[in-house]
Amino acid sequence: MNKNFNFILTIDIGNSFSKCALFSKDKNLLTQFDLVKLATIIESYNLTNTNTLSIKSSVKDTLEEIPLICTDVKDLFENGRFLDMPVHYNETVGLDRLVSAYFCYAQSRKSYLIIDTGTFTTIDSVDIKGFNGGYILPGLNTLEKTYVNGSLLEIPDSINTKLSFNFPDTTEKAIHQGAILSFLAPIKEVITQTSPSNTLITGGNGELL
């Protein structure tokens, strides 16, 4: 692995979106961008295999072509460990889950509940013993689609209102609030049952959560 670099490039290919970030060598964020803009960023910052440490993570078996040599996150997971973090989960674990868990593990070795909510919502546990596994739930957008598939009703393009406990009085509101309730209830239940010392929330619906 090249240690004489000036930039760190991270590429995260998820189920629905592909996100990239460019950092300076001292880990200051320079820019965030979609994968489709990678060639433009490479040209703008004059990134090369010599001056850039590139790391990629993907939930997909196939990857879009990347014009730089990348360290693949999957190569960091072997023999029940992700780098120096013990992993109490079999080889089917998503690499994105391991990356988030390692961030918490490396910070302080304290107990964390990691909630990553995008296409799916994962709720994972990490502590001084390492990565302990967790749950995979439908994400908010996935829940929205179940209503559409089941009833062919149109619902708002995005759900961004808080849960209301005034019973909805229209079908649209009932769907809207039902999706939010289905999204929040299991997350709150896990938090209640596990009482984590720290909670990390991330993902496309992280701000809403």
Tab-separated table of C-alpha atoms in Angstrom:
chain	number	residue	atom	x	y	z
A	1	MET	CA	0.000	0.000	0.000
A	2	ASN	CA	1.356	3.398	-1.014
A	3	LYS	CA	2.195	5.496	2.074
A	4	ASN	CA	3.598	8.519	0.228
A	5	PHE	CA	0.229	9.951	-0.743
A	6	ASN	CA	-1.310	13.429	-0.632
A	7	PHE	CA	-4.959	12.423	-0.993
A	8	ILE	CA	-7.325	9.734	0.284
A	9	LEU	CA	-10.161	8.750	-2.059
A	10	THR	CA	-13.058	6.661	-0.750
A	11	ILE	CA	-15.656	5.049	-3.024
A	12	ASP	CA	-18.825	3.578	-1.518
A	13	ILE	CA	-21.131	1.716	-3.901
A	14	GLY	CA	-24.485	0.997	-2.255
A	15	ASN	CA	-27.736	-0.594	-3.359
A	16	SER	CA	-29.242	2.657	-4.627
A	17	PHE	CA	-26.469	5.250	-4.664
A	18	SER	CA	-22.719	5.419	-5.165
A	19	LYS	CA	-20.905	8.048	-3.124
A	20	CYS	CA	-17.324	9.227	-3.097
A	21	ALA	CA	-15.253	11.511	-0.898
A	22	LEU	CA	-11.807	13.038	-1.257
A	23	PHE	CA	-9.689	13.822	1.788
A	24	SER	CA	-6.312	15.415	2.281
A	25	LYS	CA	-3.528	13.284	3.747
A	26	ASP	CA	-4.341	14.640	7.217
A	27	LYS	CA	-7.952	13.432	6.758
A	28	ASN	CA	-9.640	16.777	6.172
A	29	LEU	CA	-12.631	16.450	3.836
A	30	LEU	CA	-12.033	18.234	0.522
A	31	THR	CA	-15.163	17.276	-1.389
A	32	GLN	CA	-18.009	14.766	-1.632
A	33	PHE	CA	-19.457	13.710	-4.975
A	34	ASP	CA	-21.326	11.049	-6.946
A	35	LEU	CA	-19.366	8.304	-8.663
A	36	VAL	CA	-20.322	9.666	-12.087
A	37	LYS	CA	-18.189	12.736	-11.319
A	38	LEU	CA	-15.092	10.712	-10.450
A	39	ALA	CA	-13.274	11.412	-13.725
A	40	THR	CA	-13.834	15.155	-13.271
A	41	ILE	CA	-12.487	15.082	-9.701
A	42	ILE	CA	-9.450	13.064	-10.782
A	43	GLU	CA	-8.653	15.679	-13.404
A	44	SER	CA	-9.373	18.670	-11.145
A	45	TYR	CA	-7.098	17.465	-8.343
A	46	ASN	CA	-4.623	15.688	-10.643
A	47	LEU	CA	-5.088	12.414	-8.759
A	48	THR	CA	-2.743	9.572	-9.660
A	49	ASN	CA	-1.848	6.159	-8.282
A	50	THR	CA	1.285	7.785	-6.859
A	51	ASN	CA	-0.275	10.651	-4.921
A	52	THR	CA	-3.619	9.070	-3.964
A	53	LEU	CA	-4.596	6.259	-1.600
A	54	SER	CA	-7.853	4.900	-3.027
A	55	ILE	CA	-10.241	2.634	-1.117
A	56	LYS	CA	-13.457	1.102	-2.482
A	57	SER	CA	-16.369	-0.677	-0.858
A	58	SER	CA	-19.328	-2.196	-2.701
A	59	VAL	CA	-22.443	-4.157	-1.838
A	60	LYS	CA	-22.567	-5.360	-5.441
A	61	ASP	CA	-20.630	-8.168	-7.097
A	62	THR	CA	-19.805	-6.035	-10.118
A	63	LEU	CA	-18.154	-2.628	-9.972
A	64	GLU	CA	-18.143	0.287	-12.338
A	65	GLU	CA	-14.718	0.803	-13.870
A	66	ILE	CA	-12.512	2.949	-11.620
A	67	PRO	CA	-9.453	4.535	-13.282
A	68	LEU	CA	-7.272	4.288	-10.164
A	69	ILE	CA	-5.805	1.302	-8.344
A	70	CYS	CA	-7.963	0.775	-5.246
A	71	THR	CA	-7.628	-1.157	-2.042
A	72	ASP	CA	-10.778	-3.269	-1.816
A	73	VAL	CA	-12.381	-3.238	1.627
A	74	LYS	CA	-13.294	-6.924	1.240
A	75	ASP	CA	-9.578	-7.782	1.337
A	76	LEU	CA	-9.364	-6.334	4.854
A	77	PHE	CA	-11.821	-8.949	6.188
A	78	GLU	CA	-10.303	-12.379	6.751
A	79	ASN	CA	-10.017	-15.043	9.433
A	80	GLY	CA	-12.815	-13.541	11.503
A	81	ARG	CA	-11.242	-10.093	11.720
A	82	PHE	CA	-11.682	-6.786	9.933
A	83	LEU	CA	-8.250	-5.209	10.287
A	84	ASP	CA	-7.726	-5.627	14.051
A	85	MET	CA	-11.450	-5.801	14.953
A	86	PRO	CA	-12.879	-9.247	15.830
A	87	VAL	CA	-16.004	-10.035	13.798
A	88	HIS	CA	-18.605	-12.303	15.394
A	89	TYR	CA	-20.536	-12.852	12.154
A	90	ASN	CA	-20.002	-15.084	9.147
A	91	GLU	CA	-18.639	-14.060	5.759
A	92	THR	CA	-22.051	-12.845	4.549
A	93	VAL	CA	-21.764	-9.583	6.507
A	94	GLY	CA	-22.000	-6.438	4.381
A	95	LEU	CA	-18.726	-4.591	4.025
A	96	ASP	CA	-20.430	-1.248	4.586
A	97	ARG	CA	-21.535	-2.524	7.991
A	98	LEU	CA	-17.985	-3.506	8.876
A	99	VAL	CA	-16.586	-0.131	7.851
A	100	SER	CA	-19.042	1.741	10.079
A	101	ALA	CA	-18.414	-0.690	12.928
A	102	TYR	CA	-14.664	-0.307	12.627
A	103	PHE	CA	-14.963	3.482	12.770
A	104	CYS	CA	-16.667	3.146	16.168
A	105	TYR	CA	-14.390	0.335	17.341
A	106	ALA	CA	-11.261	2.343	16.549
A	107	GLN	CA	-12.542	5.500	18.253
A	108	SER	CA	-12.707	4.385	21.847
A	109	ARG	CA	-13.595	0.674	22.154
A	110	LYS	CA	-16.858	1.799	23.792
A	111	SER	CA	-20.270	0.228	23.213
A	112	TYR	CA	-22.032	1.566	20.112
A	113	LEU	CA	-25.303	0.923	18.344
A	114	ILE	CA	-24.857	1.796	14.651
A	115	ILE	CA	-28.002	2.636	12.691
A	116	ASP	CA	-27.419	2.938	8.944
A	117	THR	CA	-30.630	3.717	7.128
A	118	GLY	CA	-30.806	3.783	3.353
A	119	THR	CA	-32.442	1.255	1.029
A	120	PHE	CA	-32.334	-1.009	4.074
A	121	THR	CA	-31.868	-0.129	7.733
A	122	THR	CA	-29.149	-2.019	9.575
A	123	ILE	CA	-28.843	-1.860	13.352
A	124	ASP	CA	-25.490	-3.226	14.488
A	125	SER	CA	-23.655	-3.599	17.780
A	126	VAL	CA	-19.949	-3.006	18.358
A	127	ASP	CA	-17.983	-2.860	21.602
A	128	ILE	CA	-14.581	-3.789	23.024
A	129	LYS	CA	-15.200	-7.396	21.879
A	130	GLY	CA	-15.594	-6.256	18.253
A	131	PHE	CA	-18.494	-6.458	15.818
A	132	ASN	CA	-21.387	-8.380	17.365
A	133	GLY	CA	-23.813	-8.460	14.431
A	134	GLY	CA	-27.232	-6.881	14.187
A	135	TYR	CA	-30.519	-6.559	12.331
A	136	ILE	CA	-31.458	-5.806	8.729
A	137	LEU	CA	-34.802	-4.027	8.295
A	138	PRO	CA	-36.596	-2.432	5.341
A	139	GLY	CA	-35.583	1.180	4.796
A	140	LEU	CA	-38.141	3.970	4.675
A	141	ASN	CA	-38.214	4.105	0.876
A	142	THR	CA	-38.601	0.333	0.717
A	143	LEU	CA	-41.577	0.579	3.069
A	144	GLU	CA	-43.095	3.269	0.861
A	145	LYS	CA	-42.871	0.955	-2.135
A	146	THR	CA	-44.769	-1.818	-0.348
A	147	TYR	CA	-47.772	0.484	-0.158
A	148	VAL	CA	-47.511	1.347	-3.833
A	149	ASN	CA	-47.108	-2.289	-4.851
A	150	GLY	CA	-49.970	-3.403	-2.659
A	151	SER	CA	-52.564	-0.775	-3.458
A	152	LEU	CA	-51.320	1.167	-6.493
A	153	LEU	CA	-51.986	4.344	-4.520
A	154	GLU	CA	-49.797	7.345	-5.080
A	155	ILE	CA	-47.921	8.631	-2.047
A	156	PRO	CA	-45.599	11.615	-1.645
A	157	ASP	CA	-42.183	11.405	-3.345
A	158	SER	CA	-40.487	11.587	0.044
A	159	ILE	CA	-41.575	11.285	3.641
A	160	ASN	CA	-40.137	14.067	5.747
A	161	THR	CA	-42.667	14.756	8.489
A	162	LYS	CA	-42.533	13.645	12.084
A	163	LEU	CA	-44.723	10.846	13.359
A	164	SER	CA	-48.091	12.090	14.597
A	165	PHE	CA	-50.191	10.247	17.129
A	166	ASN	CA	-53.345	11.995	16.003
A	167	PHE	CA	-55.021	9.207	14.061
A	168	PRO	CA	-54.827	10.022	10.315
A	169	ASP	CA	-58.140	10.944	8.715
A	170	THR	CA	-57.264	10.398	5.040
A	171	THR	CA	-55.816	7.417	3.201
A	172	GLU	CA	-52.817	9.434	2.070
A	173	LYS	CA	-52.033	10.475	5.642
A	174	ALA	CA	-52.629	6.917	6.853
A	175	ILE	CA	-50.068	5.574	4.375
A	176	HIS	CA	-47.681	8.431	5.053
A	177	GLN	CA	-47.783	8.021	8.837
A	178	GLY	CA	-47.958	4.223	8.657
A	179	ALA	CA	-44.673	4.098	6.761
A	180	ILE	CA	-43.008	6.350	9.339
A	181	LEU	CA	-44.342	4.229	12.203
A	182	SER	CA	-43.130	1.020	10.539
A	183	PHE	CA	-39.738	2.681	10.050
A	184	LEU	CA	-39.272	4.045	13.569
A	185	ALA	CA	-40.904	1.438	15.817
A	186	PRO	CA	-38.374	-1.422	15.453
A	187	ILE	CA	-35.438	0.981	15.741
A	188	LYS	CA	-36.804	2.456	18.967
A	189	GLU	CA	-37.480	-1.038	20.293
A	190	VAL	CA	-33.880	-2.163	19.759
A	191	ILE	CA	-32.589	0.998	21.443
A	192	THR	CA	-34.944	0.442	24.373
A	193	GLN	CA	-33.943	-3.212	24.790
A	194	THR	CA	-30.183	-2.739	24.426
A	195	SER	CA	-29.623	0.695	26.066
A	196	PRO	CA	-26.397	1.419	24.156
A	197	SER	CA	-23.803	3.788	25.628
A	198	ASN	CA	-23.442	5.530	22.268
A	199	THR	CA	-25.466	5.642	19.053
A	200	LEU	CA	-24.201	6.440	15.553
A	201	ILE	CA	-26.822	7.310	12.922
A	202	THR	CA	-25.871	7.437	9.251
A	203	GLY	CA	-27.256	6.734	5.769
A	204	GLY	CA	-29.536	8.520	3.341
A	205	ASN	CA	-32.394	8.814	5.859
A	206	GLY	CA	-30.087	9.486	8.797
A	207	GLU	CA	-31.065	13.126	9.175
A	208	LEU	CA	-34.767	12.237	9.167
A	209	LEU	CA	-34.223	9.539	11.767
